[in-house]
Amino acid sequence: MRVEIWSDIACPWCYVGKARFEKALEAFPHRDQVEVVHRSFELDPGRAKGDVQPVLAMLTKKYGMSQAQAQAGEENLGAQAAAEGLDYRTRDRDHGNTFDMHRLLHFAKEQGRQDELIQLLYRANFAEERSVFTEGDERLVELAVEAGLDADAARTVLADPAAYADEVRADEREAAELGANGVPFFVLDRAYGVSGAQPAEVFAQALTRAWGDRSPLKLIDDGGAQACGPDGCEVPQR
């Protein structure tokens, strides 16, 4: 079974939702047969690469809330994250363009290190003092290396704006086609969708239902075709 997760590094509920989903997956009896794929979704796709601002300033401008309301929201998110065993800095974080991170995640997917990298990007953005937005490509390269990727290869990807750009845009178009207008958005075997950072119990129910509803393969066979198997190939009889 395949689970696809549309998310953005700038999305705190994606950070929390990933932890809740993984808690459910860990307890799922068939977890070893579940493939998890991370898909790209930008919350702020129109933001220029160098346009970085404090999270609180972004929230007050985007949602028309007061500074106090924005801070209260961050404190609530911090508590939700802590309940999942996650570190979360409720003050002095910043916000910026995540397109290069998504491109790098597609490269990491090819190398089999996508989950490791996305977790490190979440940690860097939400839990660490150093910014993933203001220190340039080398900060992302450091995280790529920590995830098990080659430093020079990661630099090459980041230096080429076209590298994996089509893959990011394809993910975003597909999200729109599936009706996802927010993240996190979980799609199980292209049969069920789960929107938001639901409790682990909801993810557990979704996994169980999607697994149980898988359609067995319907074989069309008139019994007369030859085939090869572990014991060799059938020899046509005259």
mmCIF file with all atom_site columns, C-alpha atoms in Angstrom, residues 131-233:
data_model
loop_
_atom_site.group_PDB
_atom_site.id
_atom_site.type_symbol
_atom_site.label_atom_id
_atom_site.label_alt_id
_atom_site.label_comp_id
_atom_site.label_asym_id
_atom_site.label_entity_id
_atom_site.label_seq_id
_atom_site.pdbx_PDB_ins_code
_atom_site.Cartn_x
_atom_site.Cartn_y
_atom_site.Cartn_z
_atom_site.occupancy
_atom_site.B_iso_or_equiv
_atom_site.pdbx_formal_charge
_atom_site.auth_seq_id
_atom_site.auth_comp_id
_atom_site.auth_asym_id
_atom_site.auth_atom_id
_atom_site.pdbx_PDB_model_num
ATOM 1   C CA . SER A 1 131 ? 17.449  29.610  9.907   1.00 0.00 ? 131 SER A CA 1
ATOM 2   C CA . VAL A 1 132 ? 16.848  27.481  6.838   1.00 0.00 ? 132 VAL A CA 1
ATOM 3   C CA . PHE A 1 133 ? 15.925  30.653  4.953   1.00 0.00 ? 133 PHE A CA 1
ATOM 4   C CA . THR A 1 134 ? 18.679  33.188  5.618   1.00 0.00 ? 134 THR A CA 1
ATOM 5   C CA . GLU A 1 135 ? 21.898  31.166  5.522   1.00 0.00 ? 135 GLU A CA 1
ATOM 6   C CA . GLY A 1 136 ? 21.807  30.315  1.815   1.00 0.00 ? 136 GLY A CA 1
ATOM 7   C CA . ASP A 1 137 ? 22.248  27.004  0.068   1.00 0.00 ? 137 ASP A CA 1
ATOM 8   C CA . GLU A 1 138 ? 25.043  25.796  2.344   1.00 0.00 ? 138 GLU A CA 1
ATOM 9   C CA . ARG A 1 139 ? 22.621  25.378  5.226   1.00 0.00 ? 139 ARG A CA 1
ATOM 10  C CA . LEU A 1 140 ? 20.501  23.090  3.057   1.00 0.00 ? 140 LEU A CA 1
ATOM 11  C CA . VAL A 1 141 ? 23.615  21.239  1.918   1.00 0.00 ? 141 VAL A CA 1
ATOM 12  C CA . GLU A 1 142 ? 24.548  20.599  5.560   1.00 0.00 ? 142 GLU A CA 1
ATOM 13  C CA . LEU A 1 143 ? 21.134  19.086  6.185   1.00 0.00 ? 143 LEU A CA 1
ATOM 14  C CA . ALA A 1 144 ? 21.357  17.038  2.980   1.00 0.00 ? 144 ALA A CA 1
ATOM 15  C CA . VAL A 1 145 ? 24.680  15.569  4.124   1.00 0.00 ? 145 VAL A CA 1
ATOM 16  C CA . GLU A 1 146 ? 23.194  14.783  7.540   1.00 0.00 ? 146 GLU A CA 1
ATOM 17  C CA . ALA A 1 147 ? 20.426  12.927  5.701   1.00 0.00 ? 147 ALA A CA 1
ATOM 18  C CA . GLY A 1 148 ? 23.026  10.810  3.910   1.00 0.00 ? 148 GLY A CA 1
ATOM 19  C CA . LEU A 1 149 ? 23.265  12.676  0.602   1.00 0.00 ? 149 LEU A CA 1
ATOM 20  C CA . ASP A 1 150 ? 26.412  13.731  -1.238  1.00 0.00 ? 150 ASP A CA 1
ATOM 21  C CA . ALA A 1 151 ? 27.324  17.373  -0.604  1.00 0.00 ? 151 ALA A CA 1
ATOM 22  C CA . ASP A 1 152 ? 28.490  18.163  -4.139  1.00 0.00 ? 152 ASP A CA 1
ATOM 23  C CA . ALA A 1 153 ? 25.430  16.538  -5.667  1.00 0.00 ? 153 ALA A CA 1
ATOM 24  C CA . ALA A 1 154 ? 23.156  18.555  -3.386  1.00 0.00 ? 154 ALA A CA 1
ATOM 25  C CA . ARG A 1 155 ? 24.994  21.773  -4.320  1.00 0.00 ? 155 ARG A CA 1
ATOM 26  C CA . THR A 1 156 ? 24.562  20.954  -7.990  1.00 0.00 ? 156 THR A CA 1
ATOM 27  C CA . VAL A 1 157 ? 20.813  20.538  -7.549  1.00 0.00 ? 157 VAL A CA 1
ATOM 28  C CA . LEU A 1 158 ? 20.454  23.788  -5.615  1.00 0.00 ? 158 LEU A CA 1
ATOM 29  C CA . ALA A 1 159 ? 22.600  25.725  -8.086  1.00 0.00 ? 159 ALA A CA 1
ATOM 30  C CA . ASP A 1 160 ? 20.332  24.787  -10.999 1.00 0.00 ? 160 ASP A CA 1
ATOM 31  C CA . PRO A 1 161 ? 16.872  26.392  -10.612 1.00 0.00 ? 161 PRO A CA 1
ATOM 32  C CA . ALA A 1 162 ? 15.455  23.982  -13.176 1.00 0.00 ? 162 ALA A CA 1
ATOM 33  C CA . ALA A 1 163 ? 16.587  20.819  -11.366 1.00 0.00 ? 163 ALA A CA 1
ATOM 34  C CA . TYR A 1 164 ? 13.489  18.950  -10.165 1.00 0.00 ? 164 TYR A CA 1
ATOM 35  C CA . ALA A 1 165 ? 11.366  22.062  -10.672 1.00 0.00 ? 165 ALA A CA 1
ATOM 36  C CA . ASP A 1 166 ? 9.008   20.174  -12.974 1.00 0.00 ? 166 ASP A CA 1
ATOM 37  C CA . GLU A 1 167 ? 8.573   17.450  -10.361 1.00 0.00 ? 167 GLU A CA 1
ATOM 38  C CA . VAL A 1 168 ? 7.610   20.014  -7.712  1.00 0.00 ? 168 VAL A CA 1
ATOM 39  C CA . ARG A 1 169 ? 5.095   21.688  -10.019 1.00 0.00 ? 169 ARG A CA 1
ATOM 40  C CA . ALA A 1 170 ? 3.669   18.310  -11.036 1.00 0.00 ? 170 ALA A CA 1
ATOM 41  C CA . ASP A 1 171 ? 3.046   17.460  -7.367  1.00 0.00 ? 171 ASP A CA 1
ATOM 42  C CA . GLU A 1 172 ? 1.318   20.789  -6.839  1.00 0.00 ? 172 GLU A CA 1
ATOM 43  C CA . ARG A 1 173 ? -0.919  20.333  -9.882  1.00 0.00 ? 173 ARG A CA 1
ATOM 44  C CA . GLU A 1 174 ? -1.828  16.866  -8.715  1.00 0.00 ? 174 GLU A CA 1
ATOM 45  C CA . ALA A 1 175 ? -2.732  18.183  -5.267  1.00 0.00 ? 175 ALA A CA 1
ATOM 46  C CA . ALA A 1 176 ? -5.128  20.630  -6.896  1.00 0.00 ? 176 ALA A CA 1
ATOM 47  C CA . GLU A 1 177 ? -6.650  17.858  -9.022  1.00 0.00 ? 177 GLU A CA 1
ATOM 48  C CA . LEU A 1 178 ? -7.215  15.775  -5.879  1.00 0.00 ? 178 LEU A CA 1
ATOM 49  C CA . GLY A 1 179 ? -8.936  18.695  -4.186  1.00 0.00 ? 179 GLY A CA 1
ATOM 50  C CA . ALA A 1 180 ? -6.215  19.447  -1.660  1.00 0.00 ? 180 ALA A CA 1
ATOM 51  C CA . ASN A 1 181 ? -6.291  23.151  -0.805  1.00 0.00 ? 181 ASN A CA 1
ATOM 52  C CA . GLY A 1 182 ? -4.336  22.807  2.410   1.00 0.00 ? 182 GLY A CA 1
ATOM 53  C CA . VAL A 1 183 ? -1.743  20.570  4.027   1.00 0.00 ? 183 VAL A CA 1
ATOM 54  C CA . PRO A 1 184 ? -0.948  18.102  5.394   1.00 0.00 ? 184 PRO A CA 1
ATOM 55  C CA . PHE A 1 185 ? -2.979  15.981  3.000   1.00 0.00 ? 185 PHE A CA 1
ATOM 56  C CA . PHE A 1 186 ? -2.643  12.199  3.117   1.00 0.00 ? 186 PHE A CA 1
ATOM 57  C CA . VAL A 1 187 ? -3.750  9.959   0.254   1.00 0.00 ? 187 VAL A CA 1
ATOM 58  C CA . LEU A 1 188 ? -3.923  6.213   0.903   1.00 0.00 ? 188 LEU A CA 1
ATOM 59  C CA . ASP A 1 189 ? -3.701  3.989   -2.172  1.00 0.00 ? 189 ASP A CA 1
ATOM 60  C CA . ARG A 1 190 ? -5.462  6.701   -4.198  1.00 0.00 ? 190 ARG A CA 1
ATOM 61  C CA . ALA A 1 191 ? -8.675  5.529   -2.543  1.00 0.00 ? 191 ALA A CA 1
ATOM 62  C CA . TYR A 1 192 ? -8.883  7.524   0.701   1.00 0.00 ? 192 TYR A CA 1
ATOM 63  C CA . GLY A 1 193 ? -7.848  11.025  1.689   1.00 0.00 ? 193 GLY A CA 1
ATOM 64  C CA . VAL A 1 194 ? -7.142  12.379  5.168   1.00 0.00 ? 194 VAL A CA 1
ATOM 65  C CA . SER A 1 195 ? -6.883  16.125  5.556   1.00 0.00 ? 195 SER A CA 1
ATOM 66  C CA . GLY A 1 196 ? -5.020  17.838  8.378   1.00 0.00 ? 196 GLY A CA 1
ATOM 67  C CA . ALA A 1 197 ? -2.972  16.762  11.388  1.00 0.00 ? 197 ALA A CA 1
ATOM 68  C CA . GLN A 1 198 ? -5.539  14.272  12.627  1.00 0.00 ? 198 GLN A CA 1
ATOM 69  C CA . PRO A 1 199 ? -5.072  12.292  15.853  1.00 0.00 ? 199 PRO A CA 1
ATOM 70  C CA . ALA A 1 200 ? -3.089  9.073   15.508  1.00 0.00 ? 200 ALA A CA 1
ATOM 71  C CA . GLU A 1 201 ? -6.318  7.111   16.048  1.00 0.00 ? 201 GLU A CA 1
ATOM 72  C CA . VAL A 1 202 ? -7.821  8.581   12.865  1.00 0.00 ? 202 VAL A CA 1
ATOM 73  C CA . PHE A 1 203 ? -4.732  7.649   10.862  1.00 0.00 ? 203 PHE A CA 1
ATOM 74  C CA . ALA A 1 204 ? -4.869  4.139   12.327  1.00 0.00 ? 204 ALA A CA 1
ATOM 75  C CA . GLN A 1 205 ? -8.492  3.777   11.215  1.00 0.00 ? 205 GLN A CA 1
ATOM 76  C CA . ALA A 1 206 ? -7.639  5.077   7.736   1.00 0.00 ? 206 ALA A CA 1
ATOM 77  C CA . LEU A 1 207 ? -4.738  2.638   7.354   1.00 0.00 ? 207 LEU A CA 1
ATOM 78  C CA . THR A 1 208 ? -6.884  -0.291  8.466   1.00 0.00 ? 208 THR A CA 1
ATOM 79  C CA . ARG A 1 209 ? -9.737  0.643   6.157   1.00 0.00 ? 209 ARG A CA 1
ATOM 80  C CA . ALA A 1 210 ? -7.516  1.273   3.135   1.00 0.00 ? 210 ALA A CA 1
ATOM 81  C CA . TRP A 1 211 ? -5.708  -2.021  3.683   1.00 0.00 ? 211 TRP A CA 1
ATOM 82  C CA . GLY A 1 212 ? -8.942  -3.960  4.044   1.00 0.00 ? 212 GLY A CA 1
ATOM 83  C CA . ASP A 1 213 ? -10.538 -2.387  1.002   1.00 0.00 ? 213 ASP A CA 1
ATOM 84  C CA . ARG A 1 214 ? -7.726  -3.190  -1.388  1.00 0.00 ? 214 ARG A CA 1
ATOM 85  C CA . SER A 1 215 ? -9.157  -4.972  -4.431  1.00 0.00 ? 215 SER A CA 1
ATOM 86  C CA . PRO A 1 216 ? -7.603  -8.374  -5.149  1.00 0.00 ? 216 PRO A CA 1
ATOM 87  C CA . LEU A 1 217 ? -6.185  -8.802  -8.626  1.00 0.00 ? 217 LEU A CA 1
ATOM 88  C CA . LYS A 1 218 ? -8.729  -10.207 -11.058 1.00 0.00 ? 218 LYS A CA 1
ATOM 89  C CA . LEU A 1 219 ? -6.961  -12.655 -13.354 1.00 0.00 ? 219 LEU A CA 1
ATOM 90  C CA . ILE A 1 220 ? -8.071  -13.126 -16.942 1.00 0.00 ? 220 ILE A CA 1
ATOM 91  C CA . ASP A 1 221 ? -6.811  -16.545 -18.021 1.00 0.00 ? 221 ASP A CA 1
ATOM 92  C CA . ASP A 1 222 ? -8.275  -19.126 -20.369 1.00 0.00 ? 222 ASP A CA 1
ATOM 93  C CA . GLY A 1 223 ? -5.847  -21.714 -19.051 1.00 0.00 ? 223 GLY A CA 1
ATOM 94  C CA . GLY A 1 224 ? -4.019  -22.185 -22.312 1.00 0.00 ? 224 GLY A CA 1
ATOM 95  C CA . ALA A 1 225 ? -1.131  -19.682 -22.083 1.00 0.00 ? 225 ALA A CA 1
ATOM 96  C CA . GLN A 1 226 ? 2.415   -20.780 -21.252 1.00 0.00 ? 226 GLN A CA 1
ATOM 97  C CA . ALA A 1 227 ? 4.442   -18.995 -18.566 1.00 0.00 ? 227 ALA A CA 1
ATOM 98  C CA . CYS A 1 228 ? 7.728   -19.146 -16.684 1.00 0.00 ? 228 CYS A CA 1
ATOM 99  C CA . GLY A 1 229 ? 7.982   -19.755 -12.965 1.00 0.00 ? 229 GLY A CA 1
ATOM 100 C CA . PRO A 1 230 ? 10.513  -20.658 -10.256 1.00 0.00 ? 230 PRO A CA 1
ATOM 101 C CA . ASP A 1 231 ? 10.764  -24.191 -11.641 1.00 0.00 ? 231 ASP A CA 1
ATOM 102 C CA . GLY A 1 232 ? 11.386  -23.106 -15.223 1.00 0.00 ? 232 GLY A CA 1
ATOM 103 C CA . CYS A 1 233 ? 9.364   -22.399 -18.324 1.00 0.00 ? 233 CYS A CA 1
#
